[in-house]
CSV table of N, CA and C in Angstrom, one decimal:
chain,number,residue,atom,x,y,z
A,450,MET,N,57.3,-6.8,-4.6
A,450,MET,CA,57.7,-8.1,-4.5
A,450,MET,C,57.8,-8.6,-3.0
A,451,LYS,N,57.2,-9.7,-2.8
A,451,LYS,CA,57.2,-10.3,-1.4
A,451,LYS,C,58.3,-11.3,-1.3
A,452,LYS,N,59.0,-11.2,-0.2
A,452,LYS,CA,60.1,-12.1,0.1
A,452,LYS,C,60.1,-12.4,1.6
A,453,ASN,N,60.3,-13.7,2.0
A,453,ASN,CA,60.4,-14.1,3.4
A,453,ASN,C,61.2,-15.4,3.5
A,454,ASN,N,61.6,-15.8,4.7
A,454,ASN,CA,62.2,-17.0,4.9
A,454,ASN,C,61.5,-17.9,5.9
A,455,GLN,N,60.3,-18.3,5.5
A,455,GLN,CA,59.4,-19.1,6.4
A,455,GLN,C,60.0,-20.4,6.8
A,456,ASN,N,60.9,-21.0,5.9
A,456,ASN,CA,61.4,-22.3,6.2
A,456,ASN,C,62.4,-22.3,7.4
A,457,VAL,N,62.9,-21.1,7.8
A,457,VAL,CA,63.8,-21.0,8.9
A,457,VAL,C,63.0,-21.2,10.2
A,458,VAL,N,61.7,-20.8,10.2
A,458,VAL,CA,60.9,-20.9,11.4
A,458,VAL,C,60.7,-22.4,11.7
A,459,GLN,N,60.5,-23.2,10.8
A,459,GLN,CA,60.3,-24.7,11.0
A,459,GLN,C,61.6,-25.3,11.6
A,460,LEU,N,62.8,-24.8,11.0
A,460,LEU,CA,64.0,-25.3,11.5
A,460,LEU,C,64.3,-24.9,12.9
A,461,PHE,N,63.9,-23.7,13.3
A,461,PHE,CA,64.1,-23.3,14.7
A,461,PHE,C,63.1,-23.9,15.6
A,462,LYS,N,61.9,-24.3,15.2
A,462,LYS,CA,61.0,-25.1,16.0
A,462,LYS,C,61.6,-26.4,16.4
A,463,ILE,N,62.2,-27.1,15.4
A,463,ILE,CA,62.9,-28.3,15.6
A,463,ILE,C,64.1,-28.2,16.6
A,464,LEU,N,64.8,-27.1,16.4
A,464,LEU,CA,66.0,-26.8,17.3
A,464,LEU,C,65.5,-26.5,18.7
A,465,ASN,N,64.4,-25.8,18.9
A,465,ASN,CA,63.9,-25.5,20.2
A,465,ASN,C,63.4,-26.8,20.9
A,466,ILE,N,62.7,-27.7,20.1
A,466,ILE,CA,62.3,-29.0,20.7
A,466,ILE,C,63.5,-29.8,21.1
A,467,THR,N,64.5,-29.8,20.3
A,467,THR,CA,65.8,-30.5,20.6
A,467,THR,C,66.4,-30.0,21.9
A,468,ILE,N,66.4,-28.7,22.0
A,468,ILE,CA,67.0,-28.1,23.3
A,468,ILE,C,66.2,-28.5,24.5
A,469,VAL,N,64.9,-28.5,24.4
A,469,VAL,CA,64.0,-28.9,25.5
A,469,VAL,C,64.3,-30.4,25.9
A,470,ILE,N,64.4,-31.2,24.9
A,470,ILE,CA,64.6,-32.6,25.1
A,470,ILE,C,66.0,-32.8,25.8
A,471,LEU,N,67.0,-32.1,25.3
A,471,LEU,CA,68.3,-32.2,25.9
A,471,LEU,C,68.3,-31.7,27.4
A,472,ILE,N,67.6,-30.7,27.6
A,472,ILE,CA,67.5,-30.2,29.0
A,472,ILE,C,66.8,-31.2,29.9
A,473,ILE,N,65.7,-31.8,29.4
A,473,ILE,CA,65.0,-32.9,30.2
A,473,ILE,C,66.0,-34.1,30.5
A,474,LEU,N,66.7,-34.5,29.4
A,474,LEU,CA,67.6,-35.6,29.6
A,474,LEU,C,68.8,-35.2,30.6
A,475,ASN,N,69.2,-34.0,30.5
A,475,ASN,CA,70.3,-33.6,31.4
A,475,ASN,C,69.8,-33.5,32.8
A,476,LEU,N,68.6,-33.1,33.1
A,476,LEU,CA,68.0,-33.1,34.4
A,476,LEU,C,67.9,-34.5,34.9
A,477,ILE,N,67.5,-35.5,34.1
A,477,ILE,CA,67.4,-36.9,34.5
A,477,ILE,C,68.8,-37.4,34.9
A,478,MET,N,69.8,-37.0,34.1
A,478,MET,CA,71.1,-37.5,34.4
A,478,MET,C,71.6,-36.9,35.7
A,479,TYR,N,71.3,-35.6,36.0
A,479,TYR,CA,71.8,-35.0,37.2
A,479,TYR,C,71.1,-35.5,38.5
A,480,THR,N,69.8,-35.8,38.3
A,480,THR,CA,69.0,-36.3,39.5
A,480,THR,C,69.4,-37.7,39.8
A,481,GLY,N,70.0,-38.5,38.9
A,481,GLY,CA,70.4,-39.8,39.2
A,481,GLY,C,69.4,-40.9,39.1
A,482,VAL,N,68.3,-40.6,38.3
A,482,VAL,CA,67.3,-41.6,38.0
A,482,VAL,C,67.9,-42.8,37.3
A,483,LEU,N,68.7,-42.5,36.3
A,483,LEU,CA,69.3,-43.6,35.6
A,483,LEU,C,70.6,-44.0,36.3
A,484,LEU,N,71.0,-45.2,36.1
A,484,LEU,CA,72.2,-45.7,36.7
A,484,LEU,C,73.4,-45.1,36.0
A,485,HIS,N,74.5,-45.0,36.6
A,485,HIS,CA,75.7,-44.3,36.0
A,485,HIS,C,76.3,-45.1,34.9
A,486,LYS,N,76.0,-46.4,34.8
A,486,LYS,CA,76.5,-47.2,33.7
A,486,LYS,C,75.8,-46.9,32.4
A,487,TYR,N,74.7,-46.2,32.4
A,487,TYR,CA,74.0,-45.8,31.2
A,487,TYR,C,74.4,-44.4,30.7
A,488,HIS,N,75.2,-43.7,31.5
A,488,HIS,CA,75.7,-42.4,31.1
A,488,HIS,C,76.8,-42.5,30.1
A,489,PHE,N,76.6,-42.2,28.8
A,489,PHE,CA,77.6,-42.3,27.8
A,489,PHE,C,78.5,-41.0,27.8
A,490,ILE,N,77.8,-39.9,28.1
A,490,ILE,CA,78.5,-38.6,28.1
A,490,ILE,C,78.3,-38.0,29.5
A,491,PRO,N,79.3,-37.4,30.1
A,491,PRO,CA,79.1,-36.7,31.4
A,491,PRO,C,78.1,-35.6,31.3
A,492,PRO,N,77.3,-35.4,32.4
A,492,PRO,CA,76.3,-34.4,32.4
A,492,PRO,C,76.8,-33.0,32.1
A,493,TYR,N,78.0,-32.6,32.6
A,493,TYR,CA,78.5,-31.3,32.4
A,493,TYR,C,78.8,-31.0,30.9
A,494,VAL,N,79.1,-32.0,30.1
A,494,VAL,CA,79.4,-31.8,28.7
A,494,VAL,C,78.0,-31.5,28.0
A,495,VAL,N,77.0,-32.2,28.4
A,495,VAL,CA,75.7,-31.9,27.8
A,495,VAL,C,75.2,-30.5,28.2
A,496,SER,N,75.5,-30.1,29.4
A,496,SER,CA,75.1,-28.8,29.9
A,496,SER,C,75.8,-27.7,29.1
A,497,ILE,N,77.1,-27.9,28.8
A,497,ILE,CA,77.9,-27.0,28.0
A,497,ILE,C,77.3,-26.9,26.6
A,498,PHE,N,77.0,-28.1,26.0
A,498,PHE,CA,76.4,-28.1,24.7
A,498,PHE,C,75.1,-27.4,24.6
A,499,ILE,N,74.3,-27.6,25.6
A,499,ILE,CA,73.0,-26.9,25.7
A,499,ILE,C,73.2,-25.4,25.8
A,500,GLY,N,74.1,-25.0,26.6
A,500,GLY,CA,74.4,-23.5,26.8
A,500,GLY,C,74.9,-22.9,25.5
A,501,LEU,N,75.7,-23.7,24.8
A,501,LEU,CA,76.3,-23.2,23.5
A,501,LEU,C,75.1,-23.1,22.5
A,502,LEU,N,74.2,-24.0,22.4
A,502,LEU,CA,73.1,-23.9,21.5
A,502,LEU,C,72.2,-22.7,21.8
A,503,VAL,N,71.9,-22.5,23.0
A,503,VAL,CA,71.1,-21.4,23.4
A,503,VAL,C,71.8,-20.1,23.1
A,504,TYR,N,73.1,-20.0,23.4
A,504,TYR,CA,73.8,-18.8,23.1
A,504,TYR,C,73.9,-18.4,21.6
A,505,VAL,N,74.1,-19.4,20.8
A,505,VAL,CA,74.1,-19.2,19.3
A,505,VAL,C,72.8,-18.8,18.8
A,506,SER,N,71.7,-19.4,19.4
A,506,SER,CA,70.4,-19.1,19.0
A,506,SER,C,70.0,-17.7,19.4
A,507,TYR,N,70.4,-17.2,20.5
A,507,TYR,CA,70.1,-15.9,21.0
A,507,TYR,C,70.9,-14.8,20.3
A,508,LYS,N,72.2,-15.1,20.1
A,508,LYS,CA,73.1,-14.1,19.5
A,508,LYS,C,73.0,-14.0,18.0
A,509,SER,N,72.3,-14.9,17.3
A,509,SER,CA,72.2,-14.9,15.9
A,509,SER,C,71.3,-13.8,15.4
A,510,GLY,N,70.5,-13.2,16.2
A,510,GLY,CA,69.7,-12.1,15.8
A,510,GLY,C,68.3,-12.5,15.4
A,511,ASN,N,67.6,-11.7,14.7
A,511,ASN,CA,66.3,-12.0,14.3
A,511,ASN,C,66.3,-12.9,13.1
A,512,GLN,N,65.8,-14.1,13.3
A,512,GLN,CA,65.9,-15.2,12.3
A,512,GLN,C,64.9,-15.1,11.2
A,513,PHE,N,63.7,-14.6,11.4
A,513,PHE,CA,62.6,-14.5,10.4
A,513,PHE,C,62.5,-13.1,9.9
A,514,PHE,N,62.4,-13.0,8.6
A,514,PHE,CA,62.2,-11.7,8.0
A,514,PHE,C,61.1,-11.8,6.9
A,515,ALA,N,60.5,-10.7,6.7
A,515,ALA,CA,59.5,-10.6,5.6
A,515,ALA,C,59.6,-9.2,5.0
A,516,MET,N,59.6,-9.2,3.6
A,516,MET,CA,59.7,-7.9,2.9
A,516,MET,C,58.7,-7.8,1.8
A,517,ASP,N,58.0,-6.7,1.7
A,517,ASP,CA,57.0,-6.5,0.7
A,517,ASP,C,57.3,-5.1,0.1
A,518,THR,N,57.5,-5.1,-1.2
A,518,THR,CA,57.8,-3.8,-1.9
A,518,THR,C,56.7,-3.5,-2.9
A,519,LYS,N,55.6,-4.2,-2.9
A,519,LYS,CA,54.6,-3.9,-3.9
A,519,LYS,C,53.9,-2.7,-3.5
A,520,GLY,N,53.4,-2.0,-4.5
A,520,GLY,CA,52.6,-0.7,-4.2
A,520,GLY,C,53.6,0.4,-4.0
A,521,GLU,N,53.1,1.4,-3.2
A,521,GLU,CA,53.8,2.6,-2.9
A,521,GLU,C,54.5,2.5,-1.5
A,522,THR,N,54.5,1.4,-0.8
A,522,THR,CA,55.2,1.3,0.5
A,522,THR,C,56.1,0.2,0.5
A,523,ILE,N,57.1,0.3,1.4
A,523,ILE,CA,58.0,-0.8,1.8
A,523,ILE,C,57.6,-1.3,3.1
A,524,THR,N,57.4,-2.6,3.2
A,524,THR,CA,57.1,-3.2,4.5
A,524,THR,C,58.2,-4.2,4.8
A,525,PHE,N,58.9,-4.0,5.9
A,525,PHE,CA,60.0,-4.8,6.3
A,525,PHE,C,59.8,-5.2,7.8
A,526,GLU,N,59.8,-6.5,8.0
A,526,GLU,CA,59.6,-7.1,9.4
A,526,GLU,C,60.6,-8.1,9.7
A,527,THR,N,61.1,-8.1,10.9
A,527,THR,CA,61.9,-9.1,11.5
A,527,THR,C,61.4,-9.5,12.8
A,528,LYS,N,61.6,-10.8,13.2
A,528,LYS,CA,61.3,-11.2,14.5
A,528,LYS,C,62.2,-12.4,14.9
A,529,ASN,N,62.3,-12.6,16.2
A,529,ASN,CA,63.1,-13.6,16.8
A,529,ASN,C,62.3,-14.9,17.0
A,530,VAL,N,62.8,-16.0,16.6
A,530,VAL,CA,62.1,-17.3,16.8
A,530,VAL,C,63.0,-18.3,17.5
A,531,GLY,N,64.1,-17.8,18.1
A,531,GLY,CA,65.0,-18.7,18.8
A,531,GLY,C,64.5,-19.2,20.1
A,532,PHE,N,65.3,-19.9,20.8
A,532,PHE,CA,64.9,-20.5,22.1
A,532,PHE,C,64.5,-19.5,23.1
A,533,LEU,N,65.2,-18.4,23.2
A,533,LEU,CA,64.9,-17.4,24.2
A,533,LEU,C,64.1,-16.2,23.6
A,534,SER,N,63.3,-16.5,22.6
A,534,SER,CA,62.5,-15.5,21.9
A,534,SER,C,61.5,-14.8,22.8
A,535,PHE,N,61.0,-15.5,23.9
A,535,PHE,CA,60.1,-14.9,24.8
A,535,PHE,C,60.7,-13.8,25.6
A,536,LEU,N,62.0,-13.7,25.8
A,536,LEU,CA,62.7,-12.6,26.5
A,536,LEU,C,62.8,-11.4,25.6
A,537,ASP,N,62.9,-11.6,24.3
A,537,ASP,CA,63.0,-10.5,23.4
A,537,ASP,C,62.0,-10.6,22.3
A,538,SER,N,60.7,-10.4,22.7
A,538,SER,CA,59.6,-10.7,21.8
A,538,SER,C,59.2,-9.5,20.9
A,539,LYS,N,60.0,-8.5,20.9
A,539,LYS,CA,59.7,-7.3,20.2
A,539,LYS,C,59.9,-7.6,18.7
A,540,ASN,N,58.8,-7.4,17.9
A,540,ASN,CA,58.9,-7.5,16.4
A,540,ASN,C,59.4,-6.2,15.9
A,541,ASN,N,60.4,-6.2,15.1
A,541,ASN,CA,60.8,-5.0,14.4
A,541,ASN,C,60.1,-4.9,13.0
A,542,LYS,N,59.3,-3.8,12.9
A,542,LYS,CA,58.5,-3.7,11.7
A,542,LYS,C,58.5,-2.2,11.3
A,543,ILE,N,58.7,-2.0,9.9
A,543,ILE,CA,58.6,-0.7,9.4
A,543,ILE,C,57.7,-0.7,8.2
A,544,ASP,N,56.9,0.3,8.1
A,544,ASP,CA,56.0,0.5,6.9
A,544,ASP,C,56.1,1.9,6.5
A,545,LEU,N,56.9,2.2,5.4
A,545,LEU,CA,57.1,3.5,5.0
A,545,LEU,C,56.9,3.7,3.5
A,546,PRO,N,56.6,4.9,3.1
A,546,PRO,CA,56.5,5.2,1.6
A,546,PRO,C,57.9,5.0,0.9
A,547,LYS,N,57.8,4.6,-0.3
A,547,LYS,CA,59.1,4.4,-1.0
A,547,LYS,C,59.9,5.7,-1.2
A,548,TYR,N,59.2,6.8,-1.4
A,548,TYR,CA,59.9,8.0,-1.7
A,548,TYR,C,60.8,8.5,-0.5
A,549,LYS,N,60.5,8.0,0.7
A,549,LYS,CA,61.3,8.4,1.9
A,549,LYS,C,62.6,7.7,2.0
A,550,LEU,N,62.8,6.6,1.3
A,550,LEU,CA,64.1,5.9,1.4
A,550,LEU,C,65.1,6.6,0.6
A,551,ILE,N,66.1,7.1,1.3
A,551,ILE,CA,67.2,7.8,0.7
A,551,ILE,C,68.4,6.9,0.3
A,552,LYS,N,68.8,6.0,1.2
A,552,LYS,CA,69.9,5.0,0.9
A,552,LYS,C,69.7,3.9,1.9
A,553,TYR,N,70.6,2.9,1.8
A,553,TYR,CA,70.6,1.8,2.7
A,553,TYR,C,72.0,1.3,2.8
A,554,ASP,N,72.3,0.4,3.7
A,554,ASP,CA,73.6,-0.1,3.9
A,554,ASP,C,73.4,-1.5,4.5
A,555,ILE,N,74.3,-2.4,4.2
A,555,ILE,CA,74.3,-3.7,4.8
A,555,ILE,C,75.7,-4.0,5.3
A,556,LYS,N,75.7,-4.5,6.6
A,556,LYS,CA,77.0,-4.8,7.2
A,556,LYS,C,76.9,-6.3,7.6
A,557,LYS,N,77.9,-7.0,7.3
A,557,LYS,CA,78.0,-8.5,7.6
A,557,LYS,C,78.9,-8.7,8.8
A,558,GLY,N,78.3,-9.5,9.7
A,558,GLY,CA,79.1,-9.9,10.9
A,558,GLY,C,79.3,-11.4,10.9
A,559,ILE,N,79.7,-11.9,12.1
A,559,ILE,CA,80.0,-13.3,12.2
A,559,ILE,C,78.7,-14.1,12.3
A,560,PHE,N,77.8,-13.7,13.2
A,560,PHE,CA,76.5,-14.4,13.5
A,560,PHE,C,75.4,-13.8,12.7
A,561,SER,N,75.4,-12.5,12.4
A,561,SER,CA,74.2,-11.9,11.8
A,561,SER,C,74.7,-10.8,10.9
A,562,LYS,N,73.7,-10.3,10.1
A,562,LYS,CA,73.9,-9.1,9.2
A,562,LYS,C,73.0,-8.0,9.7
A,563,ASN,N,73.5,-6.8,9.4
A,563,ASN,CA,72.7,-5.6,9.8
A,563,ASN,C,72.3,-4.9,8.5
A,564,LEU,N,71.0,-4.6,8.4
A,564,LEU,CA,70.4,-3.9,7.2
A,564,LEU,C,70.0,-2.5,7.8
A,565,ILE,N,70.6,-1.5,7.3
A,565,ILE,CA,70.3,-0.1,7.8
A,565,ILE,C,69.6,0.7,6.7
A,566,PHE,N,68.4,1.2,7.1
A,566,PHE,CA,67.7,2.1,6.2
A,566,PHE,C,68.0,3.6,6.6
A,567,TYR,N,68.2,4.4,5.7
A,567,TYR,CA,68.3,5.9,5.9
A,567,TYR,C,67.1,6.5,5.3
A,568,ILE,N,66.3,7.1,6.1
A,568,ILE,CA,65.0,7.7,5.6
A,568,ILE,C,65.0,9.1,5.9
A,569,ASN,N,64.2,9.9,5.0
A,569,ASN,CA,64.0,11.3,5.2
A,569,ASN,C,62.7,11.4,6.0
A,570,SER,N,62.7,12.2,7.1
A,570,SER,CA,61.5,12.4,7.9
A,570,SER,C,61.2,13.8,8.1
A,571,LYS,N,60.0,14.1,8.4
A,571,LYS,CA,59.5,15.5,8.7
A,571,LYS,C,60.0,16.0,10.0
A,572,LYS,N,60.2,15.1,11.0
A,572,LYS,CA,60.7,15.6,12.3
A,572,LYS,C,62.1,16.1,12.2
A,573,ASN,N,62.9,15.5,11.4
A,573,ASN,CA,64.3,15.9,11.3
A,573,ASN,C,64.7,16.1,9.8
A,574,PRO,N,64.3,17.3,9.2
A,574,PRO,CA,64.5,17.4,7.8
A,574,PRO,C,65.9,17.6,7.3
A,575,ASN,N,66.8,18.1,8.2
A,575,ASN,CA,68.2,18.3,7.8
A,575,ASN,C,69.1,17.1,7.7
A,576,SER,N,68.7,16.1,8.5
A,576,SER,CA,69.5,14.9,8.5
A,576,SER,C,68.7,13.7,8.3
A,577,LEU,N,69.3,12.5,8.2
A,577,LEU,CA,68.6,11.3,7.9
A,577,LEU,C,68.3,10.5,9.2
A,578,THR,N,67.2,9.8,9.2
A,578,THR,CA,66.9,8.9,10.3
A,578,THR,C,67.3,7.5,9.9
A,579,LYS,N,68.0,6.9,10.9
A,579,LYS,CA,68.6,5.6,10.6
A,579,LYS,C,67.8,4.5,11.4
A,580,ILE,N,67.4,3.5,10.6
A,580,ILE,CA,66.6,2.4,11.2
A,580,ILE,C,67.4,1.1,10.9
A,581,LYS,N,67.7,0.3,11.9
A,581,LYS,CA,68.5,-0.8,11.8
A,581,LYS,C,67.8,-2.1,12.1
A,582,PHE,N,68.0,-3.1,11.2
A,582,PHE,CA,67.4,-4.4,11.4
A,582,PHE,C,68.6,-5.4,11.4
A,583,ARG,N,68.5,-6.4,12.4
A,583,ARG,CA,69.4,-7.5,12.5
A,583,ARG,C,68.8,-8.7,11.8
A,584,LEU,N,69.6,-9.2,10.9
A,584,LEU,CA,69.1,-10.4,10.1
A,584,LEU,C,70.1,-11.6,10.3
A,585,ALA,N,69.5,-12.8,10.3
A,585,ALA,CA,70.4,-14.0,10.4
A,585,ALA,C,69.8,-15.1,9.6
A,586,PHE,N,70.5,-16.1,9.3
A,586,PHE,CA,70.1,-17.2,8.5
A,586,PHE,C,69.4,-16.8,7.2
A,587,ILE,N,70.0,-15.9,6.5
A,587,ILE,CA,69.5,-15.5,5.2
A,587,ILE,C,70.5,-15.8,4.2
A,588,SER,N,70.1,-16.4,3.1
A,588,SER,CA,71.0,-16.9,2.1
A,588,SER,C,71.5,-15.7,1.2
A,589,ASN,N,72.6,-15.9,0.6
A,589,ASN,CA,73.2,-14.8,-0.3
A,589,ASN,C,72.2,-14.5,-1.4
A,590,ARG,N,71.5,-15.5,-1.9
A,590,ARG,CA,70.5,-15.3,-3.0
A,590,ARG,C,69.4,-14.3,-2.5
A,591,ASN,N,68.9,-14.5,-1.3
A,591,ASN,CA,67.9,-13.6,-0.8
A,591,ASN,C,68.4,-12.2,-0.5
A,592,ILE,N,69.7,-12.2,-0.1
A,592,ILE,CA,70.3,-10.8,0.1
A,592,ILE,C,70.4,-10.1,-1.2
A,593,ASN,N,70.8,-10.8,-2.2
A,593,ASN,CA,71.0,-10.2,-3.5
A,593,ASN,C,69.6,-9.7,-4.1
A,594,ILE,N,68.5,-10.5,-3.8
A,594,ILE,CA,67.2,-10.1,-4.3
A,594,ILE,C,66.8,-8.8,-3.5
A,595,ILE,N,67.0,-8.8,-2.2
A,595,ILE,CA,66.6,-7.6,-1.4
A,595,ILE,C,67.4,-6.4,-1.9
A,596,LEU,N,68.7,-6.6,-2.1
A,596,LEU,CA,69.5,-5.4,-2.5
A,596,LEU,C,69.1,-4.9,-3.9
A,597,THR,N,68.8,-5.8,-4.8
A,597,THR,CA,68.4,-5.3,-6.1
A,597,THR,C,67.0,-4.5,-6.0
A,598,GLU,N,66.1,-5.0,-5.2
A,598,GLU,CA,64.9,-4.3,-5.0
A,598,GLU,C,65.1,-2.9,-4.4
A,599,LEU,N,66.0,-2.8,-3.4
A,599,LEU,CA,66.3,-1.6,-2.7
A,599,LEU,C,67.0,-0.6,-3.7
A,600,ASP,N,67.9,-1.2,-4.5
A,600,ASP,CA,68.6,-0.4,-5.5
A,600,ASP,C,67.6,0.3,-6.5
A,601,LYS,N,66.6,-0.5,-6.9
A,601,LYS,CA,65.6,0.1,-7.8
A,601,LYS,C,64.9,1.2,-7.2
A,602,ILE,N,64.5,1.1,-5.9
A,602,ILE,CA,63.8,2.1,-5.2
A,602,ILE,C,64.6,3.3,-5.0
A,603,VAL,N,65.9,3.2,-4.6
A,603,VAL,CA,66.8,4.3,-4.4
A,603,VAL,C,67.1,5.0,-5.6
A,604,THR,N,67.4,4.3,-6.7
A,604,THR,CA,67.7,5.0,-8.0
A,604,THR,C,66.4,5.7,-8.5
A,605,SER,N,65.3,5.1,-8.4
A,605,SER,CA,64.1,5.9,-8.8
A,605,SER,C,63.8,7.1,-8.0
A,606,ASN,N,64.1,7.0,-6.7
A,606,ASN,CA,64.0,8.2,-5.9
A,606,ASN,C,65.0,9.3,-6.2
A,607,CYS,N,66.2,8.9,-6.6
A,607,CYS,CA,67.2,9.9,-7.0
A,607,CYS,C,66.8,10.6,-8.3
A,608,THR,N,66.3,9.8,-9.3
A,608,THR,CA,66.0,10.4,-10.6
A,608,THR,C,64.7,11.3,-10.4
A,609,ILE,N,63.8,10.9,-9.6
A,609,ILE,CA,62.7,11.8,-9.4
A,609,ILE,C,63.1,13.1,-8.7
A,610,LYS,N,64.0,13.0,-7.7
A,610,LYS,CA,64.5,14.1,-7.0
A,610,LYS,C,65.3,15.1,-7.9
A,611,ASP,N,66.0,14.5,-8.9
A,611,ASP,CA,66.8,15.4,-9.8
A,611,ASP,C,65.9,16.1,-10.8
A,612,ASN,N,64.7,15.4,-11.1
A,612,ASN,CA,63.8,16.0,-12.1
A,612,ASN,C,62.9,17.1,-11.6
A,613,VAL,N,62.8,17.1,-10.2
A,613,VAL,CA,61.9,18.1,-9.6
A,613,VAL,C,62.5,19.5,-9.6
A,614,GLU,N,61.8,20.5,-10.1
A,614,GLU,CA,62.3,21.8,-10.1
A,614,GLU,C,61.7,22.6,-8.9
A,615,VAL,N,62.4,23.4,-8.3
A,615,VAL,CA,62.0,24.2,-7.1
A,615,VAL,C,61.6,25.5,-7.6
A,616,ALA,N,60.3,25.9,-7.3
A,616,ALA,CA,59.8,27.3,-7.7
A,616,ALA,C,60.0,28.2,-6.5
A,617,ILE,N,60.5,29.4,-6.8
A,617,ILE,CA,60.6,30.4,-5.7
A,617,ILE,C,59.6,31.4,-5.8
C-alpha cells in the first residue's frame, strides 16, 4: 500500500513564499524607504514573527513522508520541505525486506512524532538495529493506516518465526 502526504508540500511552498515576502517587507521597513506613517506594525514585531515562523518550520521535523509496503519490501522516506530545508537537505530513506522488521514504536511529541523501526541485521545478530524517523504534519488517520500496515507485517513475521523449525 502506498501512502504519502503530498498536500503538505504545497502548503509549505505557500508558507515559504509568505516568509520571503515578509522578510522583503521587513527590510523595506528597516531601510526607511516607506514613510513612518505607513508603518502599521513596528518592524521588530514583524522580525519576531518571521523568526517564530522559521523556528516552527525548522523544529517541526520532516514534513513529507512516503510509505510503500507493496511486494516484499518496505520503503519509507521522509524529507524536510520547510524554510531552512537547504541546511538539512538529507533525505531519510529506508528500503528493507519485510521479514527483517521485528517491531516498531511511535512516540508523540509537541511538534513532531518519532517512528522507530527495530530491524534484525546480519551485522549485529544478537541485538536489534534501531532506525528513527521524525514525522510532522501527519493526520491521525494516516498514522492509524501506517500502524495497521506495520502491525500486519510484524504479526506475519512473528507467525512465520514461530512456525519455522530449527534442524540440528
